[in-house]
Short mmCIF file of C-alpha atoms in Angstrom, two decimals:
data_model
loop_
_atom_site.label_atom_id
_atom_site.label_comp_id
_atom_site.label_asym_id
_atom_site.label_seq_id
_atom_site.Cartn_x
_atom_site.Cartn_y
_atom_site.Cartn_z
CA MET A 1 -27.08 81.87 167.26
CA THR A 2 -23.62 81.25 165.83
CA GLU A 3 -21.89 77.88 165.94
CA LYS A 4 -19.51 79.23 168.60
CA ASP A 5 -22.47 80.40 170.69
CA GLN A 6 -24.13 76.99 170.26
CA ARG A 7 -20.99 75.20 171.48
CA ALA A 8 -20.79 77.53 174.49
CA GLY A 9 -24.46 76.87 175.26
CA ASP A 10 -23.94 73.10 174.98
CA ARG A 11 -21.14 73.11 177.57
CA ARG A 12 -22.44 71.82 180.89
CA GLY A 13 -21.87 74.18 183.76
CA SER A 14 -20.65 73.25 187.20
CA VAL A 15 -22.72 73.55 190.36
CA PHE A 16 -20.37 76.37 191.38
CA GLU A 17 -20.82 78.28 188.09
CA VAL A 18 -24.62 78.06 188.21
CA GLY A 19 -24.74 78.77 191.96
CA ILE A 20 -22.50 81.84 191.77
CA THR A 21 -24.34 83.24 188.76
CA THR A 22 -27.74 82.86 190.40
CA LEU A 23 -26.46 84.09 193.77
CA ARG A 24 -25.24 87.28 192.09
CA LEU A 25 -28.65 87.66 190.45
CA GLY A 26 -30.38 86.92 193.76
CA LEU A 27 -28.38 89.64 195.50
CA THR A 28 -28.96 92.29 192.83
CA SER A 29 -32.31 91.58 191.17
CA PHE A 30 -34.83 94.00 192.62
CA GLY A 31 -38.31 94.76 191.34
CA GLY A 32 -40.18 91.48 191.55
CA PRO A 33 -40.84 88.66 189.09
CA VAL A 34 -41.42 90.80 185.99
CA ALA A 35 -38.15 92.64 186.54
CA HIS A 36 -36.38 89.33 187.20
CA LEU A 37 -37.34 88.17 183.71
CA GLY A 38 -35.44 91.14 182.29
CA TYR A 39 -32.41 90.43 184.45
CA PHE A 40 -32.49 86.75 183.45
CA TYR A 41 -32.73 87.63 179.78
CA GLU A 42 -29.70 89.92 180.02
CA GLU A 43 -27.64 87.37 181.96
CA TYR A 44 -28.58 84.01 180.45
CA VAL A 45 -29.39 84.92 176.84
CA LYS A 46 -27.30 87.98 176.03
CA ARG A 47 -24.25 87.76 178.33
CA LYS A 48 -23.63 84.08 178.98
CA LYS A 49 -25.50 82.68 175.95
CA TRP A 50 -26.63 79.65 177.95
CA ILE A 51 -29.89 79.60 175.95
CA ASP A 52 -31.18 81.36 172.83
CA ASP A 53 -34.04 83.86 172.44
CA LYS A 54 -36.61 81.30 171.33
CA THR A 55 -35.84 78.88 174.16
CA TYR A 56 -36.08 81.73 176.66
CA ALA A 57 -39.40 82.93 175.22
CA ASP A 58 -40.78 79.37 175.32
CA LEU A 59 -39.63 78.92 178.93
CA VAL A 60 -41.21 82.26 179.95
CA ALA A 61 -44.49 81.26 178.28
CA LEU A 62 -44.51 77.89 180.04
CA CYS A 63 -43.65 79.32 183.46
CA GLN A 64 -46.26 82.10 183.16
CA PHE A 65 -48.85 79.37 182.61
CA LEU A 66 -47.80 77.36 185.70
CA PRO A 67 -48.87 78.32 189.23
CA GLY A 68 -46.25 80.00 191.39
CA PRO A 69 -43.58 82.62 190.79
CA ALA A 70 -42.53 82.48 187.15
CA SER A 71 -39.13 84.03 187.77
CA SER A 72 -38.14 81.30 190.23
CA GLN A 73 -39.40 78.61 187.85
CA ILE A 74 -37.47 80.13 184.95
CA GLY A 75 -34.28 80.29 187.02
CA ILE A 76 -34.66 76.66 188.03
CA GLY A 77 -35.48 75.67 184.44
CA ILE A 78 -32.39 77.40 183.09
CA GLY A 79 -30.26 75.72 185.77
CA LEU A 80 -31.75 72.35 184.79
CA MET A 81 -31.19 72.93 181.07
CA ARG A 82 -27.70 74.24 181.70
CA ALA A 83 -26.38 71.44 183.80
CA GLY A 84 -28.91 69.02 185.27
CA LEU A 85 -30.81 68.46 188.49
CA TRP A 86 -28.13 69.44 191.03
CA ARG A 87 -27.44 72.67 189.13
CA ALA A 88 -31.19 73.39 189.12
CA LEU A 89 -31.10 73.10 192.93
CA ALA A 90 -28.08 75.41 193.01
CA ALA A 91 -29.99 77.89 190.81
CA TRP A 92 -32.98 77.81 193.14
CA LEU A 93 -30.86 78.26 196.27
CA GLY A 94 -28.65 80.94 194.73
CA PHE A 95 -31.56 83.04 193.57
CA THR A 96 -34.01 82.46 196.44
CA LEU A 97 -31.78 82.42 199.52
CA PRO A 98 -30.70 86.10 199.48
CA SER A 99 -34.27 87.39 199.38
CA ALA A 100 -35.45 84.87 201.99
CA VAL A 101 -32.68 85.93 204.39
CA ALA A 102 -33.26 89.64 203.67
CA LEU A 103 -37.02 89.31 204.16
CA SER A 104 -36.52 87.51 207.47
CA LEU A 105 -34.12 90.19 208.70
CA VAL A 106 -36.47 93.00 207.63
CA ALA A 107 -39.37 91.28 209.41
CA VAL A 108 -37.37 91.14 212.65
CA TRP A 109 -36.25 94.76 212.19
CA LEU A 110 -39.81 96.01 211.49
CA GLN A 111 -40.98 94.62 214.83
CA HIS A 112 -38.71 97.09 216.59
CA ALA A 113 -38.46 100.01 214.15
CA SER A 114 -40.41 103.23 213.86
CA LEU A 115 -40.90 104.00 210.18
CA GLY A 116 -42.09 107.60 210.50
CA GLU A 117 -42.70 109.05 207.04
CA ALA A 118 -40.80 106.20 205.35
CA GLY A 119 -39.76 108.32 202.36
CA TRP A 120 -37.07 105.77 201.63
CA MET A 121 -39.80 103.17 201.09
CA HIS A 122 -41.42 105.40 198.46
CA GLY A 123 -38.03 105.75 196.78
CA LEU A 124 -37.61 101.97 196.66
CA LEU A 125 -41.06 101.62 195.09
CA LEU A 126 -40.19 104.19 192.41
CA ALA A 127 -36.94 102.39 191.65
CA ALA A 128 -38.81 99.09 191.35
CA VAL A 129 -41.28 100.67 188.91
CA ALA A 130 -38.38 101.87 186.76
CA VAL A 131 -36.77 98.42 186.74
CA VAL A 132 -40.06 96.73 185.82
CA ALA A 133 -40.75 99.28 183.05
CA GLN A 134 -37.28 98.68 181.59
CA ALA A 135 -37.75 94.90 181.66
CA VAL A 136 -41.20 95.10 180.07
CA TRP A 137 -39.91 97.41 177.34
CA GLU A 138 -36.94 95.14 176.51
CA MET A 139 -39.07 92.00 176.43
CA ALA A 140 -41.79 93.70 174.38
CA ARG A 141 -39.24 94.76 171.77
CA LYS A 142 -37.88 91.22 171.57
CA PHE A 143 -41.01 89.07 171.87
CA ALA A 144 -43.61 91.29 170.15
CA ALA A 145 -41.47 92.21 167.19
CA GLY A 146 -44.19 92.00 164.53
CA ARG A 147 -47.13 94.38 164.06
CA LEU A 148 -49.71 91.71 164.99
CA GLU A 149 -47.85 90.64 168.15
CA ALA A 150 -47.36 94.26 169.23
CA THR A 151 -51.04 95.09 168.63
CA LEU A 152 -52.19 92.07 170.63
CA ALA A 153 -49.78 92.92 173.46
CA VAL A 154 -50.98 96.54 173.65
CA ALA A 155 -54.64 95.46 173.52
CA ALA A 156 -54.06 92.94 176.33
CA ALA A 157 -52.27 95.57 178.45
CA ILE A 158 -55.09 98.09 177.95
CA ALA A 159 -57.71 95.46 178.80
CA ALA A 160 -55.83 94.50 181.97
CA LEU A 161 -55.54 98.15 183.05
CA LEU A 162 -59.24 98.82 182.44
CA MET A 163 -60.47 95.84 184.46
CA PRO A 164 -61.89 96.89 187.82
CA GLY A 165 -60.29 95.59 190.96
CA HIS A 166 -56.80 95.00 189.53
CA GLY A 167 -56.60 91.34 190.36
CA ALA A 168 -59.93 90.93 192.15
CA LYS A 169 -61.72 87.65 191.55
CA TRP A 170 -64.17 87.54 188.64
CA ARG A 171 -67.77 87.78 189.77
#
């Protein structure tokens, strides 16, 4: 990170700046928590330079360890690091509110709708898979840059895919 980038990252953001940034992400970030990590990386590390690669990787590792949705925790953490507690609240509201409102509206709509074949739903699922694949690829290139890290990541992915039940409790 250059000195200019460091100075830009040290500048405290306003509630409005953090809120608008996260609201835009909340309105456009489809694909679930894994995809959100890719969107966050692009926005906060590459575009705005609010944090550097190492800080982002450390935050992702911490939030993956904690219970709950990692993407929400990362967004809140970046808001907190960027500008303090009130900006963390703005980050949470900006990112979470659009999906909460949309989910509520869809739930009301589904009570009265006939889905038929729902081909559009299949299309949305395919788009989400593409977004997740892109995010995973970008993060893998950045965070598993060495041969050892890449080998461990591939081995872990293969092991996860070969486990029966895909998320079933261990017996």
